Short mmCIF file of C-alpha atoms in Angstrom, two decimals:
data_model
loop_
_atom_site.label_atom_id
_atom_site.label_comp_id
_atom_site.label_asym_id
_atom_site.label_seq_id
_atom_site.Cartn_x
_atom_site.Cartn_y
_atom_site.Cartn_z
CA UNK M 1253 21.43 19.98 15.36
CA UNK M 1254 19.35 18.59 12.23
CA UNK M 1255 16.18 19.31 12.69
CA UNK M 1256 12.83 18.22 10.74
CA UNK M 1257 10.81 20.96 9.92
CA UNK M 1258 7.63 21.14 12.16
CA UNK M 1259 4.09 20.81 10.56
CA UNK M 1260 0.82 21.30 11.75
CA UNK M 1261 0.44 17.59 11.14
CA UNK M 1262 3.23 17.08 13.64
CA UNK M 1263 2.80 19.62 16.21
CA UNK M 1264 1.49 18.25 19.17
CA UNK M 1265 -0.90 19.56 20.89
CA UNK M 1266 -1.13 18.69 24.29
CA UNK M 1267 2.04 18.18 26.29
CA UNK M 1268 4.34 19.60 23.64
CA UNK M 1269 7.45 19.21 25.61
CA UNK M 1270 7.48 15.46 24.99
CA UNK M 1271 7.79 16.43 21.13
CA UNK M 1272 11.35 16.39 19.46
CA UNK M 1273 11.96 17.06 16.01
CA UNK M 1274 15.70 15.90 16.09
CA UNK M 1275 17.02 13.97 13.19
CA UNK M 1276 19.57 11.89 15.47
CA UNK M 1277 16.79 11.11 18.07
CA UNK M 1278 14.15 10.21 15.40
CA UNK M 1279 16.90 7.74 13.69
CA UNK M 1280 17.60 6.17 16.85
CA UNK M 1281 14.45 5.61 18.01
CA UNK M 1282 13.60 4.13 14.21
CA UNK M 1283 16.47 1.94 14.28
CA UNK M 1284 16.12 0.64 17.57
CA UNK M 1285 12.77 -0.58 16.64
CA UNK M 1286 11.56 -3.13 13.87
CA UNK M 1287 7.95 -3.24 13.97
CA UNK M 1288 5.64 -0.04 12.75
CA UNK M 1289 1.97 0.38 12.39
CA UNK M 1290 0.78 1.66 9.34
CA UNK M 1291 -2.20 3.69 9.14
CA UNK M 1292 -3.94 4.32 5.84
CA UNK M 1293 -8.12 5.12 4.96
CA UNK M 1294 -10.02 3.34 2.30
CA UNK M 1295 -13.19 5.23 1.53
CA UNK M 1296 -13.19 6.91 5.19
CA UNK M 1297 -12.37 3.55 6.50
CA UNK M 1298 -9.03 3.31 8.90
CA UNK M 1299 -6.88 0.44 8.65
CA UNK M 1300 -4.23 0.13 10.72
CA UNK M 1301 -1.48 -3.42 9.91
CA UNK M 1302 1.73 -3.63 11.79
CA UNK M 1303 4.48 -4.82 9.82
CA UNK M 1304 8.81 -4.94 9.67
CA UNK M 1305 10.47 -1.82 8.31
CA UNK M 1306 14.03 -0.67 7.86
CA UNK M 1307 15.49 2.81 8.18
CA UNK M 1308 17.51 3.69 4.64
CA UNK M 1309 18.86 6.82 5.25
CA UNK M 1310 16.18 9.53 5.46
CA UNK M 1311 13.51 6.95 4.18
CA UNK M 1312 11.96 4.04 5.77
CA UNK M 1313 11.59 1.04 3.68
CA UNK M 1314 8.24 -1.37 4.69
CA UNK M 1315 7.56 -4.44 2.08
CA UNK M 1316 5.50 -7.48 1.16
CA UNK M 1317 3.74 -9.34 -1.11
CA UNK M 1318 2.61 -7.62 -4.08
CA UNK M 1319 -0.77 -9.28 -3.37
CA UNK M 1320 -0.63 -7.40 -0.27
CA UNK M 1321 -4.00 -5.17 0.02
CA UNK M 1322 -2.36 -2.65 2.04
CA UNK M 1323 0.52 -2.01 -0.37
CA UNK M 1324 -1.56 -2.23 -3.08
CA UNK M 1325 -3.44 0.92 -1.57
CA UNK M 1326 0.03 2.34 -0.75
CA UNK M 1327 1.57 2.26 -3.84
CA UNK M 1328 -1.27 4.24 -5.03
CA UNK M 1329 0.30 7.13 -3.51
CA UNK M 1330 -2.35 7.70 -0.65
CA UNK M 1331 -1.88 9.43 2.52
CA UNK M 1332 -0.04 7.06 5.47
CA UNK M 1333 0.55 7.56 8.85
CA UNK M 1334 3.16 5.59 10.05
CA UNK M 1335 3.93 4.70 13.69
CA UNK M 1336 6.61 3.40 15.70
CA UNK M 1337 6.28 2.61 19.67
CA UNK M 1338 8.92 1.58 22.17
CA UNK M 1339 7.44 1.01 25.74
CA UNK M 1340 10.51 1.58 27.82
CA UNK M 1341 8.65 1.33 31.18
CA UNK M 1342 5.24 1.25 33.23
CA UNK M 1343 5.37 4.54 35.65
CA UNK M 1344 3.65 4.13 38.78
CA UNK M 1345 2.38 7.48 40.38
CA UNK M 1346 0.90 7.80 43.88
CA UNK M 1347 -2.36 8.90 42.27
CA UNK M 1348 -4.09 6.53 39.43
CA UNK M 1349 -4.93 9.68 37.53
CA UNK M 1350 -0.82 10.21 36.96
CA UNK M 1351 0.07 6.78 35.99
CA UNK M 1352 1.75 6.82 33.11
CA UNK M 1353 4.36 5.09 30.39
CA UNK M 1354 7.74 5.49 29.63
CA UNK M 1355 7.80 5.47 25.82
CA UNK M 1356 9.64 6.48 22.36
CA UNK M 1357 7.35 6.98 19.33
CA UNK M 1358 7.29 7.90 16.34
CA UNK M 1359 5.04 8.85 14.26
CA UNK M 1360 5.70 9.31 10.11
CA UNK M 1361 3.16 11.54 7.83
CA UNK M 1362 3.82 11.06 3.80
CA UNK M 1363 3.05 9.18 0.54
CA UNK M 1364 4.92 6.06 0.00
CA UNK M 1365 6.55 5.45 -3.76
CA UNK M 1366 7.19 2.12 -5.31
CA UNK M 1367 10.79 1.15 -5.49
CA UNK M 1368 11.12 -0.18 -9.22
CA UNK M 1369 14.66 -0.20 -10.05
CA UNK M 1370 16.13 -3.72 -9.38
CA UNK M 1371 19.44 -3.00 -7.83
CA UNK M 1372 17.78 -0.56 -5.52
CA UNK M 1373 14.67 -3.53 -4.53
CA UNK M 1374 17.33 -5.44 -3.77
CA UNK M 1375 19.46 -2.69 -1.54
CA UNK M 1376 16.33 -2.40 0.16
CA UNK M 1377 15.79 -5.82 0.34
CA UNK M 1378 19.40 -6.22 2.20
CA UNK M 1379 18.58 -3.39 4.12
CA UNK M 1380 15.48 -4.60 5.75
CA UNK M 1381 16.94 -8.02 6.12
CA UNK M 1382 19.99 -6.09 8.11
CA UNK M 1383 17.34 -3.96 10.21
CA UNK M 1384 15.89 -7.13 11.53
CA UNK M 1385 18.91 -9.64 12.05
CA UNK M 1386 22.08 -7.65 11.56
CA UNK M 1387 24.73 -10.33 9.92
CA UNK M 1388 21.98 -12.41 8.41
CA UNK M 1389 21.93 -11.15 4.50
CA UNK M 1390 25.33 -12.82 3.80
CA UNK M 1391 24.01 -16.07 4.76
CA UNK M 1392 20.96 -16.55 3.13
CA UNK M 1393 19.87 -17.70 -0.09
CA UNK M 1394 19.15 -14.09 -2.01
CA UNK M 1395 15.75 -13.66 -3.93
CA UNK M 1396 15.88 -15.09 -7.14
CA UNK M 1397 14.08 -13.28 -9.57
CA UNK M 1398 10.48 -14.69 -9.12
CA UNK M 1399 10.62 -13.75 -5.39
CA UNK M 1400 11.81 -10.41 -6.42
CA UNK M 1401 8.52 -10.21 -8.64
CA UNK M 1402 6.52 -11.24 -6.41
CA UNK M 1403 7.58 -8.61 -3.55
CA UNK M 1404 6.34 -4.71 -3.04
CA UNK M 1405 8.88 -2.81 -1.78
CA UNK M 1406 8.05 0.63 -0.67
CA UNK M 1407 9.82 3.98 0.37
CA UNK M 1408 8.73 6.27 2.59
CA UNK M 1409 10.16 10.00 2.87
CA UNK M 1410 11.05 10.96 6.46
CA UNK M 1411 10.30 14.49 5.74
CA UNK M 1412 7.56 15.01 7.95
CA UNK M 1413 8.07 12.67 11.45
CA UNK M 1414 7.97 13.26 15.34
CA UNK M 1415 9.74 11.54 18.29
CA UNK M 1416 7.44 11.87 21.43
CA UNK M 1417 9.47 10.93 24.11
CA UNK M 1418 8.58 10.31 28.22
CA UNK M 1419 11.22 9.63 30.59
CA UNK M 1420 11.90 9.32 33.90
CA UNK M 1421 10.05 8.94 37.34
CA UNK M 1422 6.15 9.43 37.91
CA UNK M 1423 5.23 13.18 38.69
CA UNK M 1424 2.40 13.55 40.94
CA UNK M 1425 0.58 16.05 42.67
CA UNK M 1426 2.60 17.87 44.94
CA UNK M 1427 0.39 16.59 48.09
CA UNK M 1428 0.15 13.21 47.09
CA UNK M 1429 4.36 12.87 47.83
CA UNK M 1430 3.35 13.01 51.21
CA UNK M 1431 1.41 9.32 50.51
CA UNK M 1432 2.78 5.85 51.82
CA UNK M 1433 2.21 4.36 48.46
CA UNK M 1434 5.62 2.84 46.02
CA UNK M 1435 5.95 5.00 43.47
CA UNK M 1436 8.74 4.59 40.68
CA UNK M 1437 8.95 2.57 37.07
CA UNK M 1438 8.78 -0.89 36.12
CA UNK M 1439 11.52 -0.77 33.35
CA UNK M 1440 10.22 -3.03 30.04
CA UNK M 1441 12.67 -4.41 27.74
CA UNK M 1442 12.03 -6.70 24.55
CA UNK M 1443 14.64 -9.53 25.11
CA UNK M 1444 15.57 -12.47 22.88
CA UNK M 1445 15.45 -15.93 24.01
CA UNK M 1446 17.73 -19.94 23.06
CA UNK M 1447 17.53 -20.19 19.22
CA UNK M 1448 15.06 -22.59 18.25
CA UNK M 1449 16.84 -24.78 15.33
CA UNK M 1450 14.29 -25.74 12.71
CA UNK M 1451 13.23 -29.30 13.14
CA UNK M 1452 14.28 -30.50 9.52
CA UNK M 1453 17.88 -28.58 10.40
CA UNK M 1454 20.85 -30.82 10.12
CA UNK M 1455 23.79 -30.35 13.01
CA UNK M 1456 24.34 -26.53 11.88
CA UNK M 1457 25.83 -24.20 14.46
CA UNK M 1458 23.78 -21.52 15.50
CA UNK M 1459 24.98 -18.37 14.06
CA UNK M 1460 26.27 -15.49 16.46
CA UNK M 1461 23.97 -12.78 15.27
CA UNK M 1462 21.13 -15.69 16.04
CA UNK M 1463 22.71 -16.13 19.56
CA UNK M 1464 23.70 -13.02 20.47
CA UNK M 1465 20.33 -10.93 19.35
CA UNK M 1466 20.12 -7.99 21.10
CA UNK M 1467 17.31 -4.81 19.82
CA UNK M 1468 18.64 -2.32 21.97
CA UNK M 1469 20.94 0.00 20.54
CA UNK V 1170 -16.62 -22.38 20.19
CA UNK V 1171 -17.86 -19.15 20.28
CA UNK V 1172 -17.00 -17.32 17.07
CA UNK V 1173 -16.92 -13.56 16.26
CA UNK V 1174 -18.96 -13.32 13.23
CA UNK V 1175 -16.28 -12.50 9.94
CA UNK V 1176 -17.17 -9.11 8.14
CA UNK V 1177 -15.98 -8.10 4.48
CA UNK V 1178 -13.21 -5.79 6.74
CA UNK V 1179 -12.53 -8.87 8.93
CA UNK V 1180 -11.18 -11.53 6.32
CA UNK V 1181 -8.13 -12.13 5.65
CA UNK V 1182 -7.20 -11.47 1.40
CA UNK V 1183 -4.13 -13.42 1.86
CA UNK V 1184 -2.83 -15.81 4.19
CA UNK V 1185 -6.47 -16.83 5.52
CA UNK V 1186 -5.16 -19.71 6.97
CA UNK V 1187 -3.45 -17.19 9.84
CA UNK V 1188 -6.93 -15.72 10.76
CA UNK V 1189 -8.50 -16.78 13.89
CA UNK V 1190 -12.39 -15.57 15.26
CA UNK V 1191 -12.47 -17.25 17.99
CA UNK V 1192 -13.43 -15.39 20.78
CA UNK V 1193 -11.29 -16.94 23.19
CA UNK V 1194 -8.03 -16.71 21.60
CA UNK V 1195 -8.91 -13.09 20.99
CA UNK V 1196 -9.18 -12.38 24.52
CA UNK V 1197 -6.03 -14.01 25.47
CA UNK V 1198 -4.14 -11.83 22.92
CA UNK V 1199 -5.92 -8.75 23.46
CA UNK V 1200 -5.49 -9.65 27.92
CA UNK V 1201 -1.64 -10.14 27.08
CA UNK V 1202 -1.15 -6.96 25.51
CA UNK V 1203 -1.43 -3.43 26.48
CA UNK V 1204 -0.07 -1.44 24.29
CA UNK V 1205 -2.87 -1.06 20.81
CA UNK V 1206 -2.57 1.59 17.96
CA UNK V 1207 -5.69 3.48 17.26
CA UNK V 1208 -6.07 4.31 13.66
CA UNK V 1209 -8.97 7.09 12.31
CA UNK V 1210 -9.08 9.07 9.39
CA UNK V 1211 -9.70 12.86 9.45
CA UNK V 1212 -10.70 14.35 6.11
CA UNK V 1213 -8.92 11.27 4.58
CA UNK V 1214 -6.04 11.74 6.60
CA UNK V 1215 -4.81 8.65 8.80
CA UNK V 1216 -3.69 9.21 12.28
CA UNK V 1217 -2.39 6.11 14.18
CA UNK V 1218 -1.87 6.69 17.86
CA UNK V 1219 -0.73 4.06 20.73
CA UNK V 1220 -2.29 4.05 23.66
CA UNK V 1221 -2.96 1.84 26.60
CA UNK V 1222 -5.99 -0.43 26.63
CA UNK V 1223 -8.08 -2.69 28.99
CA UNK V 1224 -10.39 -5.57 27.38
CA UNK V 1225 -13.71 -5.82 29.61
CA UNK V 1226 -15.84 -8.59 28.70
CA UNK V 1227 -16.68 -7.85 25.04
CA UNK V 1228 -15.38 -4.30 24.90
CA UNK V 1229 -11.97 -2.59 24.62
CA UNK V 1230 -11.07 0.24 26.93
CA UNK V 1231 -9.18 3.32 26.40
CA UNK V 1232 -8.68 6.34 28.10
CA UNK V 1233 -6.63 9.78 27.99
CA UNK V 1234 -6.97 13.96 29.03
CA UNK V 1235 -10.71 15.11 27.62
CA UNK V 1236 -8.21 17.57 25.58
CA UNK V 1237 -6.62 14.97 23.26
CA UNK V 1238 -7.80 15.03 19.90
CA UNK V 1239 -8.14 11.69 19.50
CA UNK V 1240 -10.31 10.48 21.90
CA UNK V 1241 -12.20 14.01 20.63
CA UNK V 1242 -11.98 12.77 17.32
CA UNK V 1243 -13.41 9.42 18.33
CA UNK V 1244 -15.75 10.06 20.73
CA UNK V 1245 -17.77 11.55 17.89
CA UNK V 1246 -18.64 8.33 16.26
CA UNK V 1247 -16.20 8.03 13.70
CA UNK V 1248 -14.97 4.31 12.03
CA UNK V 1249 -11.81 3.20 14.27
CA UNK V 1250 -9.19 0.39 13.53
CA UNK V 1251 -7.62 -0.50 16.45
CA UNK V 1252 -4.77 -3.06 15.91
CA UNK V 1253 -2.77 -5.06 19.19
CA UNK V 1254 0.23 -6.83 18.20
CA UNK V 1255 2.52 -9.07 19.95
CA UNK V 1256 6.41 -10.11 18.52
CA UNK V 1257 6.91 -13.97 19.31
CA UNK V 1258 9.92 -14.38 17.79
CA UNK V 1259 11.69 -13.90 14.07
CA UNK V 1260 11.67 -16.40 11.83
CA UNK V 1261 15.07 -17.46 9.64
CA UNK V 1262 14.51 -19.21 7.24
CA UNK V 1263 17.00 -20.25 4.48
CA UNK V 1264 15.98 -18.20 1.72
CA UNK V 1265 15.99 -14.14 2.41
CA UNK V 1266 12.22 -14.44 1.03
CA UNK V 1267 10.95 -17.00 3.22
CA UNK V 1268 12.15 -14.96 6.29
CA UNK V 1269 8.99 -13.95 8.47
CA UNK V 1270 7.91 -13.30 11.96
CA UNK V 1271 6.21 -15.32 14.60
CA UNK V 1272 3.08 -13.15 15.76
CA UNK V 1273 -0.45 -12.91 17.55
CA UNK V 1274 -2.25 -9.59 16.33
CA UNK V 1275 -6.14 -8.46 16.68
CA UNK V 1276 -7.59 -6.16 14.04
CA UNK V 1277 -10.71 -4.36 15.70
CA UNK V 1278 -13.30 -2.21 13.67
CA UNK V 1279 -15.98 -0.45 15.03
CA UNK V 1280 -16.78 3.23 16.58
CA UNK V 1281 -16.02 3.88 19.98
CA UNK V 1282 -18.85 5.34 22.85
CA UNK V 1283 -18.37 7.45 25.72
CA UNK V 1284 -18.79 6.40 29.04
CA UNK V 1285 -20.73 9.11 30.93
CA UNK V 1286 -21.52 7.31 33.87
CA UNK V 1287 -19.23 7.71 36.49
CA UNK V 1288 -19.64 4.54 38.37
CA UNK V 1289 -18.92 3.37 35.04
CA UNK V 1290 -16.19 5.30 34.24
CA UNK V 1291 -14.58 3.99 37.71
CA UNK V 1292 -14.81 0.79 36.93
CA UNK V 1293 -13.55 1.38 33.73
CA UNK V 1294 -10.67 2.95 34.87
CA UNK V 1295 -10.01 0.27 37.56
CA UNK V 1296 -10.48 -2.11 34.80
CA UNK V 1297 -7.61 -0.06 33.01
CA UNK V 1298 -5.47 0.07 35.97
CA UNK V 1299 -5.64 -3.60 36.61
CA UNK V 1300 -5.20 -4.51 33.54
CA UNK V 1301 -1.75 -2.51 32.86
CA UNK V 1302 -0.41 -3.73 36.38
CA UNK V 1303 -2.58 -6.29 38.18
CA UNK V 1304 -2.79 -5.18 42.12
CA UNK V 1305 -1.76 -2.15 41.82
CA UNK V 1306 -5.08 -0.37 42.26
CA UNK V 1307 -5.53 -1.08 45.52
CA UNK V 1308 -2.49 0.77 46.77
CA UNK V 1309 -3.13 4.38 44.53
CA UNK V 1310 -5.22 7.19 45.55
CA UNK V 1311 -8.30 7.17 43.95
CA UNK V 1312 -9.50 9.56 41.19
CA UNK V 1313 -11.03 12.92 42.32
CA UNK V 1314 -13.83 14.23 40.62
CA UNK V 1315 -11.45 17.05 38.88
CA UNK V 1316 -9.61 14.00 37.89
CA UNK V 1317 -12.30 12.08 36.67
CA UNK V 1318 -13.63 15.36 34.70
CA UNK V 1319 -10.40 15.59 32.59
CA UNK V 1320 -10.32 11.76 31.88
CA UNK V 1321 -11.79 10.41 28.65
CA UNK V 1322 -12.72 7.19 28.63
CA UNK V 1323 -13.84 5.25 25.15
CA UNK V 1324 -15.75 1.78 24.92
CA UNK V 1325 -15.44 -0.08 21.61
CA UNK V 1326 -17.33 -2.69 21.05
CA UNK V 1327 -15.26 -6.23 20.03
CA UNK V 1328 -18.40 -7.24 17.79
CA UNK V 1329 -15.84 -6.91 14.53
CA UNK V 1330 -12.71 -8.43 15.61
CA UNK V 1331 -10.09 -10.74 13.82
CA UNK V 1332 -7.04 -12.47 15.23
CA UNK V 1333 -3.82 -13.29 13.03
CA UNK V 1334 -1.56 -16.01 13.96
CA UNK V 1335 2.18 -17.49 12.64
CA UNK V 1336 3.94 -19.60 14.74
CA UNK V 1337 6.51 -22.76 14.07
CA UNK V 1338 9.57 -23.03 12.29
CA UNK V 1339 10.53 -21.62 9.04
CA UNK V 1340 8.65 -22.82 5.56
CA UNK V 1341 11.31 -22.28 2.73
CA UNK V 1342 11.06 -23.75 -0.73
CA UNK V 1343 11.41 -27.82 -0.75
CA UNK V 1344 14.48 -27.53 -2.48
CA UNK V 1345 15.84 -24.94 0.27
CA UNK V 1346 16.35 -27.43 2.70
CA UNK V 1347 19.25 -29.02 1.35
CA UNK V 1348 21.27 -25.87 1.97
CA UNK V 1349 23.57 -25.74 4.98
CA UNK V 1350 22.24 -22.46 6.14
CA UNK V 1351 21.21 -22.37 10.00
CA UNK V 1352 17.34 -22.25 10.14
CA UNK V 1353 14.85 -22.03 13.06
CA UNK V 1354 13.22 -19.25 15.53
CA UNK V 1355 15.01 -16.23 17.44
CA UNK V 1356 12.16 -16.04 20.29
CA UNK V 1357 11.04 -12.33 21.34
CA UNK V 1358 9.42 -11.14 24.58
CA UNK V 1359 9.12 -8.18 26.52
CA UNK V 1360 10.38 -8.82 30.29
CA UNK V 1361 10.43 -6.34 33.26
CA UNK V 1362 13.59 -5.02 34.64
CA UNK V 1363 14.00 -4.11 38.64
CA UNK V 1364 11.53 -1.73 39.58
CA UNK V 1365 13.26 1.90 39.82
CA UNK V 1366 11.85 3.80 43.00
CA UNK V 1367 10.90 7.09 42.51
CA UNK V 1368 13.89 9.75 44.02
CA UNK V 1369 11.37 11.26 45.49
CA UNK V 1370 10.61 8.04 47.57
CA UNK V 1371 11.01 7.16 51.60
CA UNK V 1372 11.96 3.92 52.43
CA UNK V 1373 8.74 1.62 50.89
CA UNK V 1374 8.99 -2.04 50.36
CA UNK V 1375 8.47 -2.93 46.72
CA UNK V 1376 4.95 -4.04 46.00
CA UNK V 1377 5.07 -7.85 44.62
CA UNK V 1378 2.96 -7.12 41.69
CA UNK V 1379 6.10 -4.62 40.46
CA UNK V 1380 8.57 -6.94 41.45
CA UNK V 1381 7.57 -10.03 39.93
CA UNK V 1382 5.66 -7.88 36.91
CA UNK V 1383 5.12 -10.37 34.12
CA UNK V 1384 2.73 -9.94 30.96
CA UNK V 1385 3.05 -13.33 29.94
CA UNK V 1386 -0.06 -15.88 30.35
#
């Protein structure tokens, strides 16, 4: 099993059997998911912007505009904290106090480095377009190269990351089974809807990958 | 209209057309979700964290065991970012650049306070409860005081608050449009599956509220 080396940044502390340091589980969990949170401090201050993100490998790729204050302070090399959450479920215990959620997280500890090189912008470029809407890249127009100017595209190191995982049913005090109140999860899904053609689209079929979107892996 | 007053931390650099302050259309998007990611520095470290929330009247909500370090960490006063996003839908445009997402988020600032008081902390944690599954309170046991002890609960005051908006259609380029490349919006949301009793369970009818569980508004 390939594990990622434990720090104290990513050692939980409380309830350290939902922890899991495996490289398979982590990429899973990254790759079924396309939105992360990234946390960064100005000056003490916290800011935390969610944005799109592809897994490359054993980096994660986020990008935007170049105006873009947060990659601006990213590209500086500062300290991130970057999190991904999948809310598999809403677990309903007998008690209020053991409600819980069924979730996959991750969470990403690093400094992010400018990707410079053209060819690899645009493999990253590709690869985040792939992330979000596998089957889409050979379709579109590609960035010309005032686009490609114009974009920040960063790389994150996956060297120091946690899954924290919760499955399964709710698990209440042992007196409280004895209760005549439902227990048991409310499974939650993200689920894509009909296409929605552009207005100004002319009679185009509706691409498969459009049709057929599906996040879970 | 009733406006949240814009800060320096609150306006939008780029896109301000996207920001909202209006106090209403926060709400909705903060009473839709309930999933937010709780960003603080520690010794210029950033640690983002996701957690449930409740919104009551003009303050956020969230809870956890006395022993986690971040409601430790915040309880102390410290400058929070708390950030709620919600995925409507990805947006294809023609061009790879133009490609975006359909989204509601809230950007909170602020420091979060303790609530001591335990008829406060009650209804904070009903608040909590309802919140995350509407009914369902009625049906659990109750808190004990041990229970209540162990529980955290934060207030954080939605006096800095900023909404960010994209909806509609794809905006490529004017010369874009002429290419036959299908255009328009995948549509996102998070549905609820079949509730899943708990093994553990004797024959209980499902409640409503977890059979016909739906975040929408």
């Amino acid at each position: 099993m390939n594990r990622i080396p434990q720090t104290v940044r990513t050692t939980l502390r409380r309830l350290p059997k939902r922890g899991n340091f495996d490289r398979e589980v982590i990429n899973q969990i990254l790759d079924e998911g396309f939105i992360c949170h990234v946390g960064f401090c100005v000056d003490g201050q916290p800011f935390v912007i969610p944005t799109g993100y592809a897994r490359v490998d054993d980096r994660l790729i986020i990008h935007g505009s170049q105006a873009s204050r947060m990659l601006r302070t990213l590209e500086q090399g500062v300290d991130v904290c970057v999190t991904v959450t999948l809310i598999d479920g809403l677990v309903l215990a007998r008690s209020a106090f053991h409600h819980s959620m069924n979730y996959r997280s991750i969470v990403i500890f690093g400094r992010a480095m400018l990707i410079e090189n053209r060819e690899e912008k645009l493999a990253a470029l590709l690869a985040l377009s792939e992330h979000m809407i596998p089957g889409r890249w050979a379709d579109v127009r590609k960035p010309n190269e005032r686009e490609l100017q114009q974009t920040t595209v960063l790389s994150l190191p996956l060297t120091e990351a946690s899954a924290k995982i919760r499955t399964g049913p709710p698990l209440d005090d042992e007196v409280d089974y004895e209760l005549p109140i439902w227990a048991g999860v409310i499974p939650l899904q993200v689920v894509s809807g009909a296409p929605k053609p552009d207005p100004r689209l002319p009679a185009i079929r509706v691409p498969n990958y459009a049709l057929q979107y599906n996040r879970s892996t």
